[in-house]
Amino acid sequence: MDLAGLFNASPNPYVILDRNFDIVGMNDAYLRVTMRERDQLVGRNMFDAFPSDADAPSGRALRASLARVVADKAVDHLSLIHYAIARPDGTLVDRYWSATHTPMFDERGEVAFVLQHTVDVTELHRLRVGGAAGSIHITEGVLRRAEAVQIANQALDAERSNLREMFEQAPSFMALLRGPDHAFELANAAYLRLVGRPVVGKTVREVLPELGSQGHLEVLERVFATGEPFVGQSVRVVLAAPDRLSSSEHFLDLIYQPVRDASGSVIGIFVQGHDITEQKRAEQALYELNATLEQQIAERTRELRANEEALRQAQKMEAVGQLTGGIAHDFNNMLQGISGSLEMVRRRIGQGRIDEVDRYLNGAREAIERAANLTHRLLAFARRQTLQPRPTDVAELVRGMKDFIRRSVGPEVQIEVGLQGQVGLVLCDANQLESALLNLCINARDAMPGGGRILITVAEVSLTAADLTERDDPPAGAFVEITVADNGVGMPPEVLAHAFEPFFTTKPIGQGTGLGLSQIYGFVHQSGGLLRTTSAPGQGTAIRIYLPRHEGAAAVTAEPVRPAPTMGETGRTVLLVEDDEAIRRVTAERLAEAGYRALQAADGREALAILSERRRVDLLLTDVGLPGIPNGRQLAEIARTNRPGLAVLFITGYAGARLERHLGEGTELLVKPFSFDMLHAKVQALLQVNA
């Protein structure tokens, strides 16, 4: 078949343009309507051969239509366009055209040429607008129908142009597939950017073969066969690059919507969706950041804790250095007093001046008592002192101490007491609490050299976890608050930070040991409480002691112990267990002088052997820290298993583990160093109770 002959013989005008809109060829009908010769047109650009104003509506419309064909690879129609044609003599003739532009593809599927088919509709347009129907042989009905068709074509063309613009500019990717082979009929710019290659006129399998191994073609087949739409979220798609040498991963939200004809049969699939790859990457990056952030926070937290621990150790070593220096200083002074007194005793005895010996012995005794007091304060600061807690009514205790405190601080200081109506009990060593209050009041007096006021208040408060943020704070709950406030000179922050450290004092040399507040600190924390201090220069100081409220029975005041008969008349037996031979020897001698029969044991095993002989033992006098097993506490428990009601008197220099729960009825505690008169009184009291 001679296609070139048919093309040239067609009565319809045709012209072929390349991608740059240069004229490649035309048929004879085109030459007749344009009044041109072939050699006048071939090789020239369409807009040079037929010049027009580029900004005129007709010029813009023609250029836009040709550009759409190349970009969309689809047919484009112009229902009516005004485009003047120059005669051979150069005069312009107004002409109106209806044009169809069809893409012609090369072997790669790209638009190689555009075929323009034009129809001269000038006379029809003039009839519509001029109403000169009588001048030609055409009926009025034909004119009306032609006019209606022309108007409809223009409206359709405008609507089609708008729809095409919206389709092309849509932010989501769109494509229209036709037939069971899923051939691309349309694809907008977003879709072409996604796949990176031309697709119109080809099937999905041809142009996107990589989808076959990913299951997407099966989904298209199912949608076409069943007519059921498919909605996918975060669908993973791997697309090959145009050179097929690499690929890219995408995540898509998409829908495959079946397209039906008038009979309801599926004839195609409309594809629409969004590329959410960047969003997924951002989510993944955020997830990884969160994971990394948690790791960074954990590492930073560990680093901070390590730094805090290092700082704490450094502060601890500094405190230990200050503590040991203070202890060494004070103990050396006390040892010098003892050593000097004993040396003078020896000299006076050698000189026969016996009447002067008592004076030096009293000096040595005073030094020993000062040393004992120092160790008690140190144990209190370290929270290792042996307490004897009892249910205590703090309000009653403060009320009873008011006069004593007033006498202790002197007439220049006014003492005021504020007691809440109903205050619960606390479980503490009442003697230690009294000592703490007295110490605080004396410190307050010293902070008011010109006199002032001390306010002591007792109230019940509730502390929450938000109030208790320090490392060694007790659990939240109900507390009894004891406040000692003064209107003295106050403390700056740098002094307040060290106020509770041992041997820290702002008083002149010789007027303070620096152990008062540290002893209170240790006692309060050992009793399960906490301390809070507020102070500022010129505004005074307030120290608050918080002790947990005790829910047990009320405090019981013991009846006075009646005088006991002399020990020599009782014939009682005391089992003395002490690993220090010197202490054991002198204690046994003193007990014997007091009329007791003293059985001696160096450790728990020897004591158990004596107890197993069923010999009479009225009181067990044992050191707490015996070597080996059993220790003093364990020995007492074993002894009472076989001898219920056995009186027990613990003696200790350092109890270590707290003994409070073991100090029940028939049990007492004596802290070293003690006087033999004190030992005598404790033994008397225990044996009288058990009599």
Short mmCIF file of C-alpha atoms in Angstrom, two decimals, residues 467-668:
data_model
loop_
_atom_site.label_atom_id
_atom_site.label_comp_id
_atom_site.label_asym_id
_atom_site.label_seq_id
_atom_site.Cartn_x
_atom_site.Cartn_y
_atom_site.Cartn_z
CA ASP A 467 10.03 17.41 99.35
CA LEU A 468 12.49 14.52 99.78
CA THR A 469 14.99 14.72 96.93
CA GLU A 470 18.33 14.14 98.67
CA ARG A 471 20.15 10.82 98.36
CA ASP A 472 19.74 9.83 102.03
CA ASP A 473 16.26 11.29 102.63
CA PRO A 474 13.70 8.94 104.23
CA PRO A 475 10.49 7.80 102.47
CA ALA A 476 7.57 10.21 102.23
CA GLY A 477 5.01 10.24 105.00
CA ALA A 478 4.02 11.91 108.27
CA PHE A 479 6.76 13.59 110.32
CA VAL A 480 7.08 15.56 113.54
CA GLU A 481 8.91 18.83 112.81
CA ILE A 482 11.03 20.37 115.59
CA THR A 483 12.29 23.84 114.65
CA VAL A 484 14.87 25.94 116.49
CA ALA A 485 14.99 29.46 114.99
CA ASP A 486 16.97 32.50 116.06
CA ASN A 487 17.29 36.10 114.91
CA GLY A 488 21.07 36.13 115.11
CA VAL A 489 23.84 36.93 112.65
CA GLY A 490 23.00 34.09 110.26
CA MET A 491 25.35 32.22 107.94
CA PRO A 492 26.45 32.91 104.35
CA PRO A 493 26.03 30.03 101.84
CA GLU A 494 29.70 29.03 101.94
CA VAL A 495 29.53 28.55 105.72
CA LEU A 496 26.12 26.85 105.63
CA ALA A 497 27.47 24.28 103.16
CA HIS A 498 29.97 23.03 105.79
CA ALA A 499 27.94 23.57 108.95
CA PHE A 500 27.37 19.86 109.68
CA GLU A 501 30.91 18.68 108.92
CA PRO A 502 32.88 17.40 111.92
CA PHE A 503 35.38 19.81 113.48
CA PHE A 504 34.07 22.68 111.33
CA THR A 505 33.46 25.75 113.47
CA THR A 506 33.38 29.51 113.06
CA LYS A 507 33.97 30.10 116.77
CA PRO A 508 37.32 31.33 118.11
CA ILE A 509 39.90 28.72 119.09
CA GLY A 510 39.02 27.11 122.39
CA GLN A 511 35.30 28.02 122.23
CA GLY A 512 34.00 25.14 120.15
CA THR A 513 34.91 21.62 119.03
CA GLY A 514 32.99 21.69 115.74
CA LEU A 515 31.23 18.44 116.65
CA GLY A 516 27.88 19.68 117.99
CA LEU A 517 25.98 19.97 114.70
CA SER A 518 27.65 16.88 113.22
CA GLN A 519 26.49 14.87 116.23
CA ILE A 520 22.93 16.15 115.74
CA TYR A 521 23.12 15.32 112.03
CA GLY A 522 24.18 11.74 112.75
CA PHE A 523 21.55 11.23 115.47
CA VAL A 524 18.69 12.52 113.31
CA HIS A 525 19.62 10.42 110.27
CA GLN A 526 20.25 7.33 112.40
CA SER A 527 16.74 7.83 113.80
CA GLY A 528 15.28 7.74 110.27
CA GLY A 529 14.79 11.50 109.96
CA LEU A 530 16.31 14.45 108.14
CA LEU A 531 17.57 17.97 108.72
CA ARG A 532 16.80 21.16 106.83
CA THR A 533 18.57 24.46 107.46
CA THR A 534 17.81 27.97 106.23
CA SER A 535 20.05 30.91 107.01
CA ALA A 536 21.20 34.22 105.60
CA PRO A 537 23.53 36.90 106.93
CA GLY A 538 21.65 39.28 109.18
CA GLN A 539 18.42 37.24 109.03
CA GLY A 540 19.11 34.51 111.53
CA THR A 541 19.07 30.73 111.23
CA ALA A 542 16.32 28.10 111.39
CA ILE A 543 17.21 24.41 111.81
CA ARG A 544 14.37 21.92 111.35
CA ILE A 545 14.52 18.34 112.57
CA TYR A 546 12.05 15.93 110.95
CA LEU A 547 11.47 12.61 112.71
CA PRO A 548 9.00 10.00 111.35
CA ARG A 549 5.73 9.83 113.26
CA HIS A 550 5.48 6.64 115.32
CA GLU A 551 2.23 4.69 115.12
CA GLY A 552 2.94 2.43 118.09
CA ALA A 553 1.88 2.65 121.71
CA ALA A 554 2.31 5.80 123.74
CA ALA A 555 5.42 6.42 125.81
CA VAL A 556 5.45 4.72 129.20
CA THR A 557 7.20 6.30 132.15
CA ALA A 558 8.91 3.60 134.20
CA GLU A 559 8.41 3.46 137.92
CA PRO A 560 11.42 4.49 140.00
CA VAL A 561 13.66 1.57 140.91
CA ARG A 562 13.62 0.81 144.60
CA PRO A 563 17.00 0.66 146.34
CA ALA A 564 18.47 -2.83 146.14
CA PRO A 565 20.10 -4.65 148.98
CA THR A 566 23.88 -4.68 148.98
CA MET A 567 25.42 -6.99 146.46
CA GLY A 568 27.37 -8.84 149.08
CA GLU A 569 24.15 -9.99 150.63
CA THR A 570 22.63 -11.31 147.40
CA GLY A 571 25.23 -13.85 146.41
CA ARG A 572 24.31 -13.33 142.75
CA THR A 573 26.42 -14.78 139.91
CA VAL A 574 27.48 -12.73 136.91
CA LEU A 575 28.91 -14.35 133.75
CA LEU A 576 31.42 -11.80 132.36
CA VAL A 577 32.32 -12.28 128.67
CA GLU A 578 35.04 -9.89 127.39
CA ASP A 579 37.83 -10.60 124.91
CA ASP A 580 40.10 -7.79 126.21
CA GLU A 581 42.02 -9.38 129.09
CA ALA A 582 42.78 -6.13 130.92
CA ILE A 583 39.15 -4.99 130.83
CA ARG A 584 37.95 -8.47 131.83
CA ARG A 585 40.37 -8.64 134.77
CA VAL A 586 39.61 -5.24 136.33
CA THR A 587 35.84 -5.61 135.73
CA ALA A 588 35.82 -9.02 137.46
CA GLU A 589 37.74 -7.58 140.43
CA ARG A 590 35.25 -4.69 140.76
CA LEU A 591 32.29 -7.09 140.61
CA ALA A 592 33.92 -9.24 143.28
CA GLU A 593 34.45 -6.17 145.48
CA ALA A 594 30.74 -5.42 145.10
CA GLY A 595 29.85 -8.88 146.39
CA TYR A 596 29.15 -10.75 143.14
CA ARG A 597 30.48 -14.08 142.07
CA ALA A 598 32.09 -13.42 138.67
CA LEU A 599 32.53 -16.19 136.10
CA GLN A 600 34.89 -15.16 133.28
CA ALA A 601 34.96 -16.10 129.53
CA ALA A 602 37.15 -14.68 126.76
CA ASP A 603 34.70 -15.38 123.92
CA GLY A 604 31.29 -16.77 123.10
CA ARG A 605 32.42 -20.40 122.93
CA GLU A 606 33.82 -20.32 126.48
CA ALA A 607 30.63 -18.65 127.70
CA LEU A 608 28.42 -21.34 126.08
CA ALA A 609 30.53 -24.02 127.75
CA ILE A 610 29.89 -22.41 131.16
CA LEU A 611 26.18 -22.03 130.45
CA SER A 612 25.93 -25.69 129.38
CA GLU A 613 27.16 -26.81 132.83
CA ARG A 614 23.84 -25.70 134.29
CA ARG A 615 25.67 -23.55 136.81
CA ARG A 616 23.75 -20.68 138.35
CA VAL A 617 23.98 -17.47 136.29
CA ASP A 618 21.81 -14.50 137.30
CA LEU A 619 23.13 -11.98 134.77
CA LEU A 620 25.03 -12.18 131.47
CA LEU A 621 27.48 -9.26 131.16
CA THR A 622 28.90 -9.48 127.63
CA ASP A 623 30.78 -7.36 125.12
CA VAL A 624 28.85 -6.98 121.86
CA GLY A 625 31.80 -7.31 119.50
CA LEU A 626 33.18 -10.69 120.56
CA PRO A 627 35.53 -12.41 118.11
CA GLY A 628 34.22 -15.40 116.17
CA ILE A 629 30.80 -16.96 116.48
CA PRO A 630 28.74 -16.39 118.47
CA ASN A 631 29.16 -12.66 119.02
CA GLY A 632 27.67 -10.96 122.06
CA ARG A 633 24.19 -10.51 120.61
CA GLN A 634 24.02 -14.08 119.36
CA LEU A 635 25.31 -15.35 122.70
CA ALA A 636 22.48 -13.56 124.52
CA GLU A 637 19.87 -15.08 122.20
CA ILE A 638 21.27 -18.61 122.68
CA ALA A 639 21.52 -18.17 126.44
CA ARG A 640 17.91 -17.01 126.73
CA THR A 641 16.74 -19.98 124.68
CA ASN A 642 17.80 -22.27 127.56
CA ARG A 643 17.43 -19.71 130.36
CA PRO A 644 14.32 -17.59 129.70
CA GLY A 645 14.29 -14.35 131.61
CA LEU A 646 18.07 -14.20 132.01
CA ALA A 647 19.12 -10.60 132.62
CA VAL A 648 21.55 -9.29 129.97
CA LEU A 649 23.80 -6.25 130.11
CA PHE A 650 25.63 -5.45 126.86
CA ILE A 651 28.86 -3.44 127.03
CA THR A 652 30.40 -2.00 123.89
CA GLY A 653 32.76 0.59 122.55
CA TYR A 654 31.17 0.45 119.08
CA ALA A 655 28.03 -1.53 118.43
CA GLY A 656 28.29 -1.40 114.65
CA ALA A 657 24.93 -2.89 113.73
CA ARG A 658 22.18 -1.18 115.72
CA LEU A 659 21.00 -3.01 118.84
CA GLU A 660 17.76 -1.11 119.42
CA ARG A 661 15.46 -4.05 118.60
CA HIS A 662 17.41 -6.31 121.01
CA LEU A 663 17.04 -3.97 124.01
CA GLY A 664 13.80 -5.31 125.36
CA GLU A 665 12.72 -6.09 128.92
CA GLY A 666 15.58 -7.36 131.10
CA THR A 667 18.22 -5.98 128.75
CA GLU A 668 20.37 -2.88 129.06
#
